[in-house]
Coordinates of N, CA and C in Angstrom, one line a residue:
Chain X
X1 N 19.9 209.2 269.0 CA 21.0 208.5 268.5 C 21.6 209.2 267.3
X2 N 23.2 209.8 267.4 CA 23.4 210.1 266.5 C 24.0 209.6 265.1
X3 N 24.2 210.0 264.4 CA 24.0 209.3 263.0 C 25.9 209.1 262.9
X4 N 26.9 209.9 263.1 CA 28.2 209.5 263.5 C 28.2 209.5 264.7
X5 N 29.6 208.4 265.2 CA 29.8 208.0 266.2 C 31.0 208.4 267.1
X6 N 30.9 209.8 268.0 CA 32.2 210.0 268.9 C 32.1 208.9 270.2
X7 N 33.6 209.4 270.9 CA 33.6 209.3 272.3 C 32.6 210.0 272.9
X8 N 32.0 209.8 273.8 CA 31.7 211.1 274.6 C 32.9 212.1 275.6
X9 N 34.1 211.6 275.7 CA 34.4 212.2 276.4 C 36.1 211.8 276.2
X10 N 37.4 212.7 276.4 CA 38.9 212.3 275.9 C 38.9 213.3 276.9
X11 N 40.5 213.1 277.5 CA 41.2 213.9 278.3 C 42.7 213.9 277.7
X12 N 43.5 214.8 278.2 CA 44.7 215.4 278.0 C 45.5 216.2 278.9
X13 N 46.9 216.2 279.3 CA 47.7 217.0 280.1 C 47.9 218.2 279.2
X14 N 48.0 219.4 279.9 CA 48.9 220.3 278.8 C 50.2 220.0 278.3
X15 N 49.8 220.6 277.0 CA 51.0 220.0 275.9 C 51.4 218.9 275.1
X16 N 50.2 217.7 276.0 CA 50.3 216.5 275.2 C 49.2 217.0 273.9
X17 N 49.5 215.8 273.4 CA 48.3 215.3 272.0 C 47.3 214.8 272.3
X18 N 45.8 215.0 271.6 CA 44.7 214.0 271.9 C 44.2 213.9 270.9
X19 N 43.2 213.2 270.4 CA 42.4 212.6 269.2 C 41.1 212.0 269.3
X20 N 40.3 212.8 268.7 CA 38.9 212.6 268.7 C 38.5 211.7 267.4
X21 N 38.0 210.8 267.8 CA 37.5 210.0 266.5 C 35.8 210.5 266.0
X22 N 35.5 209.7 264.8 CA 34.2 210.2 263.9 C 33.8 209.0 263.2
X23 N 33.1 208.3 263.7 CA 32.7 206.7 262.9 C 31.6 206.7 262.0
X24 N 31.2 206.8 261.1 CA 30.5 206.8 260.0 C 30.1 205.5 259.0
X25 N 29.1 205.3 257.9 CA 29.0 204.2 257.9 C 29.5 204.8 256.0
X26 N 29.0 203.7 255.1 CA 29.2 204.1 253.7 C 28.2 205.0 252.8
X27 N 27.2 205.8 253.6 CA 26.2 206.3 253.2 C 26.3 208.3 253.8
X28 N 27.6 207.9 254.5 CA 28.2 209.3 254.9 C 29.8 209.6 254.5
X29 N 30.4 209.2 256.2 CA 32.0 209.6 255.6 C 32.5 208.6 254.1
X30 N 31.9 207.2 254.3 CA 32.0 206.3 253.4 C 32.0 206.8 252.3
X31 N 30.9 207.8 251.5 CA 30.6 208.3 250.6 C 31.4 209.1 249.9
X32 N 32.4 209.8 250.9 CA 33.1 210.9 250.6 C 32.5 212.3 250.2
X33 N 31.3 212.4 251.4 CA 31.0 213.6 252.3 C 32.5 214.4 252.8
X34 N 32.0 215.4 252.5 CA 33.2 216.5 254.0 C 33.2 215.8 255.0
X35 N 33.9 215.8 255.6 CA 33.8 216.2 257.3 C 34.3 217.4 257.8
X36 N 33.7 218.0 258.7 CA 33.9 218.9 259.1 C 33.7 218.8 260.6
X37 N 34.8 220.0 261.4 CA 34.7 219.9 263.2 C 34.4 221.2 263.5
X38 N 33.6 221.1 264.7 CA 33.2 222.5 265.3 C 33.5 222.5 266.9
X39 N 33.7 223.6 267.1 CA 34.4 223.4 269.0 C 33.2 224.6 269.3
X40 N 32.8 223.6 270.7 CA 31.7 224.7 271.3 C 32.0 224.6 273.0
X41 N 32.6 226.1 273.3 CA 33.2 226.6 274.4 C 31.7 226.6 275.3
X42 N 31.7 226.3 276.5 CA 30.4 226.7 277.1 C 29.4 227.6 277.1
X43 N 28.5 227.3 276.9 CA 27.5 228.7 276.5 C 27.6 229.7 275.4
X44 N 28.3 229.0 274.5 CA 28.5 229.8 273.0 C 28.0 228.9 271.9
X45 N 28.3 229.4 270.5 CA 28.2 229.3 269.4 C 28.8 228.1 268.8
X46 N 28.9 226.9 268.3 CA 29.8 226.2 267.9 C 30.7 227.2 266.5
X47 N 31.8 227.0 266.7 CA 33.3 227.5 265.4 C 33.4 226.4 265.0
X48 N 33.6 226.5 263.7 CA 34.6 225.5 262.9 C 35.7 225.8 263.3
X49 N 36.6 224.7 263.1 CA 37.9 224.5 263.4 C 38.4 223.4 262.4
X50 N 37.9 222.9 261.6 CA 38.2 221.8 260.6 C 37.1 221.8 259.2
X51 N 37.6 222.3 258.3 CA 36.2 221.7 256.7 C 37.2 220.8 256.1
X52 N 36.3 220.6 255.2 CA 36.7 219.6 253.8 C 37.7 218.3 254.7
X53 N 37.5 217.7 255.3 CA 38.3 216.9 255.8 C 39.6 217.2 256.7
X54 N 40.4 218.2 256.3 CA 41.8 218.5 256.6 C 42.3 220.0 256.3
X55 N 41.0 220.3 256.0 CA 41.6 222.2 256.0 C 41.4 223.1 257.3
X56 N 41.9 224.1 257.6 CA 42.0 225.1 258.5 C 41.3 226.1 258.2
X57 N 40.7 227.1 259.0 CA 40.5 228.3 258.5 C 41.1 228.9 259.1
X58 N 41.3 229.9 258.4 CA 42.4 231.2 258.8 C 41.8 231.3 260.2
X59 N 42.8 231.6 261.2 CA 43.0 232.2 262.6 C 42.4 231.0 263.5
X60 N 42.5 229.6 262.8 CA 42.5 228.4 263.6 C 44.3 228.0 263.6
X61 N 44.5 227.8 265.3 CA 46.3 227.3 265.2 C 46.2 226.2 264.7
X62 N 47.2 226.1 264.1 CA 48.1 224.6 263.3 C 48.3 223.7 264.6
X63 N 48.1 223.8 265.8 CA 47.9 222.6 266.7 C 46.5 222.0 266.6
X64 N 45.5 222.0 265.4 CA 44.2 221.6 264.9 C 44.8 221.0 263.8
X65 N 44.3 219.8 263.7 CA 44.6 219.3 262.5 C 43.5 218.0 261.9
X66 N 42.9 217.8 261.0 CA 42.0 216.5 260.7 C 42.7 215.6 259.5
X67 N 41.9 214.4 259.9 CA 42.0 213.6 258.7 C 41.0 213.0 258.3
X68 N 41.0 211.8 257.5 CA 40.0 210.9 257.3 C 40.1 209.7 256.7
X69 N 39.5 208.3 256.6 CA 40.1 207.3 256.2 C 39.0 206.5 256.1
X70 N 38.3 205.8 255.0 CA 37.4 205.0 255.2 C 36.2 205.8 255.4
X71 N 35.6 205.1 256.5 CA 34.1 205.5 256.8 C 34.3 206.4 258.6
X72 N 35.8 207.1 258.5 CA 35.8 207.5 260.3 C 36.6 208.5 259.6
X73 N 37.3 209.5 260.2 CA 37.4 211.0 260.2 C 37.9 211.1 261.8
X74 N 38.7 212.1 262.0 CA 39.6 212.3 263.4 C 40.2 213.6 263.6
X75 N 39.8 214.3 264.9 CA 40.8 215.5 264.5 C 41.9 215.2 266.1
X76 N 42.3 216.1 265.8 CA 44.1 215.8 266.9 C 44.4 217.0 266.9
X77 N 44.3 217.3 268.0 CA 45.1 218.3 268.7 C 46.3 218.1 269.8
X78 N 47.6 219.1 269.2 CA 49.0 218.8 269.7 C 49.2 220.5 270.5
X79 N 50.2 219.8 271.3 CA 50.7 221.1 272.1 C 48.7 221.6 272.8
X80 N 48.7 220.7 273.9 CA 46.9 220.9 274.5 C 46.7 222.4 275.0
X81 N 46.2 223.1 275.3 CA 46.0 224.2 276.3 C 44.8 224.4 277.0
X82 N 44.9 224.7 277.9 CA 43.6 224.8 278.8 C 42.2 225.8 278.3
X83 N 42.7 226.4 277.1 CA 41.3 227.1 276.1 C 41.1 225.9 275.2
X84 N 41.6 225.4 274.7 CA 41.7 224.4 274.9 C 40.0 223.3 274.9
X85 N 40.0 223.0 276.2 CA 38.5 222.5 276.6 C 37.1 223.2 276.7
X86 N 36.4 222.4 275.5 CA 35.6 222.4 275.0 C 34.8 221.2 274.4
X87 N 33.4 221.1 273.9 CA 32.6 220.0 273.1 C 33.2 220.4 271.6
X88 N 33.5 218.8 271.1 CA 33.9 218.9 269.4 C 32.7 218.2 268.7
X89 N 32.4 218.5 268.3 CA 31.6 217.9 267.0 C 32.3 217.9 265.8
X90 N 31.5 216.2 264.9 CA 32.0 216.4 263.6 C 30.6 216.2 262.8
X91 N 30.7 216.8 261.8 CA 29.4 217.1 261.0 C 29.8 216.3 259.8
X92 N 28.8 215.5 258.8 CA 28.9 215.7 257.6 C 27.9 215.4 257.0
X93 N 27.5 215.0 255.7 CA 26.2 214.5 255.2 C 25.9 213.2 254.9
X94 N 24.6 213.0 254.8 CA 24.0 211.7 254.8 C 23.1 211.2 253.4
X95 N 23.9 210.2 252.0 CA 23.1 210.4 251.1 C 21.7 209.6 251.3
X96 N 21.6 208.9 252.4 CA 20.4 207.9 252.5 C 19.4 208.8 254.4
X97 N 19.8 210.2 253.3 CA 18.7 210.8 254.2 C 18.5 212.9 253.4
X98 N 18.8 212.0 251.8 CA 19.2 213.2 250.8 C 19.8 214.3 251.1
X99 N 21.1 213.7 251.1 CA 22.1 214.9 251.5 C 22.1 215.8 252.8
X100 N 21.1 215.3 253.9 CA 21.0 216.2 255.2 C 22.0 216.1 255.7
X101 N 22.3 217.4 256.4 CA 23.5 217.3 257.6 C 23.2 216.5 258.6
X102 N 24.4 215.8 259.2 CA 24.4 214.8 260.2 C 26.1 215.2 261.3
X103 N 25.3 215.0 262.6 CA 26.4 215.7 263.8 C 26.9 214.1 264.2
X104 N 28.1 214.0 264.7 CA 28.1 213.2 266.0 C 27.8 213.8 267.2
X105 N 27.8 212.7 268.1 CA 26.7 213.5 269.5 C 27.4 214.3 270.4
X106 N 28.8 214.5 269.4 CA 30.2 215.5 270.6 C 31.1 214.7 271.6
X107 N 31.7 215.2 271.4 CA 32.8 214.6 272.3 C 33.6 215.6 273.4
X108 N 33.3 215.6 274.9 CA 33.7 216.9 275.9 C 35.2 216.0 275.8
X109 N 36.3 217.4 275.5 CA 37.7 217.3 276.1 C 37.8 217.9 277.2
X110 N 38.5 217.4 277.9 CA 39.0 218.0 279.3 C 40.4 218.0 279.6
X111 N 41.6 219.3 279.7 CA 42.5 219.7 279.6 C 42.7 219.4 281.2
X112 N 43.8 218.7 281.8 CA 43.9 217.7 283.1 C 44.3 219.0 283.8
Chain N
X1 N 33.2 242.0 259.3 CA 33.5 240.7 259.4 C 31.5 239.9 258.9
X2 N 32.2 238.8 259.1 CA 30.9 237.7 258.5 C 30.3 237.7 259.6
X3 N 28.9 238.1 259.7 CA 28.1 238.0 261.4 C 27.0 237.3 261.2
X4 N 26.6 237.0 262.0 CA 24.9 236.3 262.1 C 24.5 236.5 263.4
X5 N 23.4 238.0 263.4 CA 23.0 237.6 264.7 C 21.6 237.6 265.1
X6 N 20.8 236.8 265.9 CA 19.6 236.0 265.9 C 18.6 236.9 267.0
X7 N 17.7 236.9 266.8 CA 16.8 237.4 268.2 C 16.8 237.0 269.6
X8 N 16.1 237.5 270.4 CA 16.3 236.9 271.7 C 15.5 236.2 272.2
X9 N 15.7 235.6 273.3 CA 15.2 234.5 273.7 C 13.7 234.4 274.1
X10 N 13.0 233.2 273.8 CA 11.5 233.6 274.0 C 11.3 232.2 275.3
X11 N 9.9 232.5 275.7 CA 9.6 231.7 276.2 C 8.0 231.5 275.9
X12 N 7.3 230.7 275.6 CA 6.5 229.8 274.9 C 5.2 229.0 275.7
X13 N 4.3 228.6 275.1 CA 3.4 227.8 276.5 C 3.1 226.4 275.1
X14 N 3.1 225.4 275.6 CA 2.6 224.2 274.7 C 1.4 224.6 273.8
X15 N 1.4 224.7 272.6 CA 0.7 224.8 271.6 C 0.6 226.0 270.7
X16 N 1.4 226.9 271.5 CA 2.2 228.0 270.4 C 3.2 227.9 269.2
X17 N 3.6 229.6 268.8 CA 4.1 228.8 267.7 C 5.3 229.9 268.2
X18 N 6.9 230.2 267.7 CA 7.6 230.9 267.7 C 8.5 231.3 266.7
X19 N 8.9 232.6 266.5 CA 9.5 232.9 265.2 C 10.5 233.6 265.3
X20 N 12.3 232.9 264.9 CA 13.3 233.3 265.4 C 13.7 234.2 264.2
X21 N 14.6 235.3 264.3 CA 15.2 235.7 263.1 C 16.2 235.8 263.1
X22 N 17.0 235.9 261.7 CA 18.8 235.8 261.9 C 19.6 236.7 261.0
X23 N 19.8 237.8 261.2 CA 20.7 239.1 260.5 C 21.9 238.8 259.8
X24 N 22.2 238.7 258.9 CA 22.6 238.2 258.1 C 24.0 240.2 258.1
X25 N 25.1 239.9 258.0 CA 25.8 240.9 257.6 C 27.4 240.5 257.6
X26 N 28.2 241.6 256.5 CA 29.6 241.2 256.1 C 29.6 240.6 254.9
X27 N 28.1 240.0 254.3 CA 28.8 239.3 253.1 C 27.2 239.2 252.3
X28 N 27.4 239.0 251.0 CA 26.0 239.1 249.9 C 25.3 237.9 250.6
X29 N 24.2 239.1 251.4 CA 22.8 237.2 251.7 C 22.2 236.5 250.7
X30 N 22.3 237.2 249.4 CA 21.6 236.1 248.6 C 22.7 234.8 248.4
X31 N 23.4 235.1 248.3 CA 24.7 234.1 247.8 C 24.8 232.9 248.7
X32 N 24.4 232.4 250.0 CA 24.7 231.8 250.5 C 23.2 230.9 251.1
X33 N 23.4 229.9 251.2 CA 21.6 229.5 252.2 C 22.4 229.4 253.7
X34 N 20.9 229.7 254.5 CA 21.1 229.7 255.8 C 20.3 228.3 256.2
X35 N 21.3 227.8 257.2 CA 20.7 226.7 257.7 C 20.3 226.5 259.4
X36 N 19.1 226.0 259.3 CA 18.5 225.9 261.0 C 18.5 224.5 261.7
X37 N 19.3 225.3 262.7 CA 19.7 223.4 263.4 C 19.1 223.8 265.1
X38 N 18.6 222.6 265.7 CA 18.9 223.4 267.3 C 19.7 222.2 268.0
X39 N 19.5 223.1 269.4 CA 20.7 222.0 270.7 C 19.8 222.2 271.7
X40 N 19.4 220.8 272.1 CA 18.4 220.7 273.2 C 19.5 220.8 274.4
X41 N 19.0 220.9 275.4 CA 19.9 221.0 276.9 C 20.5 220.4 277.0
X42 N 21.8 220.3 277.2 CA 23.2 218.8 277.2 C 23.3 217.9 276.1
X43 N 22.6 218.5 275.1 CA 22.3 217.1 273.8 C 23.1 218.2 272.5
X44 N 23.0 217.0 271.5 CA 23.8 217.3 270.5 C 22.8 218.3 269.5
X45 N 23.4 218.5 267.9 CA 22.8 219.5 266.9 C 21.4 218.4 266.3
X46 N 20.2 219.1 266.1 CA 19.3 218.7 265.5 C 19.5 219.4 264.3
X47 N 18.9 219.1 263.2 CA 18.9 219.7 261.7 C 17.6 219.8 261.8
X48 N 17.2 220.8 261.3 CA 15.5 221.3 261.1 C 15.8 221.7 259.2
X49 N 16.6 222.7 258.8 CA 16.5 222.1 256.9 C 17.2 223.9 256.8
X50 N 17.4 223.9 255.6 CA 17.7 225.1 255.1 C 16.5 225.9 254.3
X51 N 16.8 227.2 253.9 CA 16.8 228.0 253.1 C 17.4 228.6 251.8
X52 N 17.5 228.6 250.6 CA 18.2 229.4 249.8 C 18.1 230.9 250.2
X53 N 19.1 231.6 250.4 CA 18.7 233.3 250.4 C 18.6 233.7 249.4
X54 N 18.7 232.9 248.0 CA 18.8 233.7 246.5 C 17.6 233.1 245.9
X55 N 16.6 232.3 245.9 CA 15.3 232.1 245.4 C 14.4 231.8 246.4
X56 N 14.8 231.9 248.1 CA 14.1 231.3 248.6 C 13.2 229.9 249.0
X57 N 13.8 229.0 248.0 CA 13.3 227.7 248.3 C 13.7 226.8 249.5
X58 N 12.9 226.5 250.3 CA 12.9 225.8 251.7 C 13.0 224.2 251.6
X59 N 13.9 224.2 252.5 CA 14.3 222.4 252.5 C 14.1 221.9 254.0
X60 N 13.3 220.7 254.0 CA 12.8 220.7 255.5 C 13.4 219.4 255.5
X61 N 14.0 219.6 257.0 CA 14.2 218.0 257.7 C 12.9 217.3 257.9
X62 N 12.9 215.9 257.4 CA 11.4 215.3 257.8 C 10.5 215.1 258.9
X63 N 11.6 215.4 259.8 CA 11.2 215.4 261.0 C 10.5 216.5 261.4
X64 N 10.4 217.2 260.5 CA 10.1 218.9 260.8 C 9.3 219.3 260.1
X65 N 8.9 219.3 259.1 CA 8.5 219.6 257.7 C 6.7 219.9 257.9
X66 N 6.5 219.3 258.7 CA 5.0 219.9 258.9 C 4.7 221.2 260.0
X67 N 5.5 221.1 260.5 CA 5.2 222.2 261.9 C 6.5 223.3 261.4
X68 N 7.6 223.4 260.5 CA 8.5 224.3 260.6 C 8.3 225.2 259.2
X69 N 8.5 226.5 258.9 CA 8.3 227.6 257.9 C 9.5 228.8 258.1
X70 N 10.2 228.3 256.6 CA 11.7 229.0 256.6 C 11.0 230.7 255.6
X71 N 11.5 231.4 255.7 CA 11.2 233.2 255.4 C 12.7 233.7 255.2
X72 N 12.2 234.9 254.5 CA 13.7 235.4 254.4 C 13.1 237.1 254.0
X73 N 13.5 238.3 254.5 CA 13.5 239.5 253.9 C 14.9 240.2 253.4
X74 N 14.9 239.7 252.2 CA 16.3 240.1 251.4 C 16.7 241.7 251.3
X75 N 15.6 242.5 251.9 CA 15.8 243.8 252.0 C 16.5 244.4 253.4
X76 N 16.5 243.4 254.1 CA 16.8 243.3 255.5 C 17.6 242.3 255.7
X77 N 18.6 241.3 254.8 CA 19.2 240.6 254.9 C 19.0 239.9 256.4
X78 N 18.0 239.4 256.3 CA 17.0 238.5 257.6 C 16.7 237.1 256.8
X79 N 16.5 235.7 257.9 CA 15.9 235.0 257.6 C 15.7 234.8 258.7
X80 N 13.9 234.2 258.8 CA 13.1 233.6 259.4 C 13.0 231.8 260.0
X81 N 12.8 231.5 261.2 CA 12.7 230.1 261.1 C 11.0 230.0 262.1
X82 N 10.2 229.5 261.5 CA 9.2 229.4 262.7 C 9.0 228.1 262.7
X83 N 8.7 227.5 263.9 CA 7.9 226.7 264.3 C 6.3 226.9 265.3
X84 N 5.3 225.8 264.7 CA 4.2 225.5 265.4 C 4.1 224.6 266.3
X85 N 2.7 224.7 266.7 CA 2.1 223.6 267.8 C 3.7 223.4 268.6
X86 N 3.9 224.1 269.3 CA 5.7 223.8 270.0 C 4.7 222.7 271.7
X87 N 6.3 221.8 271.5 CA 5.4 221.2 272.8 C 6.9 221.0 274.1
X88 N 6.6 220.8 274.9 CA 8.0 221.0 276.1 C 9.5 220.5 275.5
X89 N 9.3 219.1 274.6 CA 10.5 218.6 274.0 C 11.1 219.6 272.8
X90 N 10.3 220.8 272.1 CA 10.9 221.6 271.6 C 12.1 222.9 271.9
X91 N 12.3 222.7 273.6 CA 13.1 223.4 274.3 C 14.5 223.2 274.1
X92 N 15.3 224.3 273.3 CA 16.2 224.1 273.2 C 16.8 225.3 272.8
X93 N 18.2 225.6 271.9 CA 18.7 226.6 271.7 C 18.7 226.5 270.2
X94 N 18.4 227.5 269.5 CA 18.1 227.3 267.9 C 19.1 228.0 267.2
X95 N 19.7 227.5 266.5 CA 20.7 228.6 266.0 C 20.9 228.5 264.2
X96 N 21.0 229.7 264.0 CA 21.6 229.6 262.1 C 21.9 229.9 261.9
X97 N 22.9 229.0 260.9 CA 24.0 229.3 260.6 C 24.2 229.1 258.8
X98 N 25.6 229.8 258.2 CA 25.6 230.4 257.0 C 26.2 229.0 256.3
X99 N 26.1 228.1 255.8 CA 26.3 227.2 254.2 C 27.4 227.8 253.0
X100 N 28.2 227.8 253.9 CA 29.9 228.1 253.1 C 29.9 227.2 252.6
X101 N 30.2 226.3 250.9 CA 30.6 225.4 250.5 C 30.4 224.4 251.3
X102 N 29.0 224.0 251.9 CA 28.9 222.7 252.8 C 29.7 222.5 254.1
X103 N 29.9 223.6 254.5 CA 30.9 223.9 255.7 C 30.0 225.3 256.6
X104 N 29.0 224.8 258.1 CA 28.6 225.9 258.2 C 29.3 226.5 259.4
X105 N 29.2 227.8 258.4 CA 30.4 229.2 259.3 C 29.7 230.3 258.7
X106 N 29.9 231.3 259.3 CA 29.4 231.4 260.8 C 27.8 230.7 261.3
X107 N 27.8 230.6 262.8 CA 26.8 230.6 263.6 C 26.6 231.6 263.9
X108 N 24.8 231.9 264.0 CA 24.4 232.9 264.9 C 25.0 232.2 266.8
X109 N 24.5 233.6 267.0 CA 25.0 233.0 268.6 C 24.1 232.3 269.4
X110 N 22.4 232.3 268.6 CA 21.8 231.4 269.2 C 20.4 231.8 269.8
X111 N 19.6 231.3 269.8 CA 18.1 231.9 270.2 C 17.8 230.2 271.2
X112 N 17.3 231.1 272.3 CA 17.0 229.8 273.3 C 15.4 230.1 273.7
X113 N 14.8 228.7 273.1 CA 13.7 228.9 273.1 C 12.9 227.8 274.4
X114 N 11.9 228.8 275.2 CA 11.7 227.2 276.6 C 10.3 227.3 276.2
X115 N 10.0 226.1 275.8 CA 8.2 225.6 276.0 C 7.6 225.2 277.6
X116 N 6.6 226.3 278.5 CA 6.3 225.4 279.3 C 5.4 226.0 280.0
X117 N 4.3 225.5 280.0 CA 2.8 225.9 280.7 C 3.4 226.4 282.4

């Protein structure tokens, strides 16, 4: 059981928009922990693709974008592409588990 | 560039112990802790605890903290993750990764470890 809460699973046409949510309680995103997103392509490494709530890292496209609000956190991706599909995780920390890292359990997009 | 890359894949019998390592290169290893998470088969990130690379002090997930032992050879810009007594539900893919300002980047590419008599 993981400690945030995704979909397991969102779909998208190419080119549309889609949105992954990150539910959290007051003891994580509540707290104003990071959030952070990671995309993990099959049989690889998870990448960040999102820190600090809403930043990029260089040579992530601007069709990545995050937010956050409360105790949930979201990332959205516009203009979809078939690289596209991948598992996203969002990470952040937990102070009623002294500051450990905490995943949601991923959410698979699937590019239609 | 910023790299991390990890040893290869072992395979294990119940009640061994296994010891992954993670190369550290592109950027000062003391400066940063490395942190060890794994991914069991189809399942999400477990946290197992960090490292400092700059004094060495180990931070264990609770869930871990008896059977896991973090290492580092700063001459070798290497850190160590072992675990003991491994039993079949320890099979998974272990990876570590670098503690950018609470943001971790990079990942090694991963050490897949199988427990099984």
């Amino acid at each position: 059981q993981s400690v945030l809460t995704q979909p397991p699973s969102v779909s998208g046409a190419p080119g549309q928009r889609v949105t992954i949510s990150c539910t959290g309680s007051s003891s994580n995103i509540g707290a104003g922990y990071d959030v952070n997103w990671y995309q993990q392509l099959p049989g690889t490494a998870p990448k960040l693709v999102i820190y600090g709530d809403t930043h990029r890292p260089s040579g992530v496209p601007d069709r990545f974008s995050g937010s956050k609000s409360g105790t949930s956190a979201s990332l959205a991706i516009t203009g979809l592409q078939a690289e596209d599909e991948a598992d996203y995780y969002c990470q952040s920390q937990d102070s009623s588990l002294s500051g450990e890292v905490v995943f949601g359990g991923g959410t698979k997009l699937t590019v239609l | 560039q910023v790299q991390l890359v990890q040893s290869g894949a072992e395979v294990k019998k119940p009640g061994a112990s296994v010891k992954v390592s993670c190369k550290a290169s592109g950027y000062t290893f003391t400066s940063y802790p490395i942190y060890w998470l794994r991914q069991a088969p189809g399942q999400g990130f477990e946290y197992l605890g960090w490292l400092s690379a700059g004094n060495g002090a180990p931070i264990f997930s609770q869930r871990f903290q008896d059977r896991v032992t973090f290492t580092k050879d700063t001459s070798a810009n290497t850190a160590y993750m072992e675990l003991t007594s491994l039993r079949s539900e320890d099979t998974a893919v272990y990876y570590c990764a670098r503690n950018n300002w609470n943001r971790l980047d990079p990942w090694g590419q991963g050490t897949l470890v199988t427990v099984s008599s």
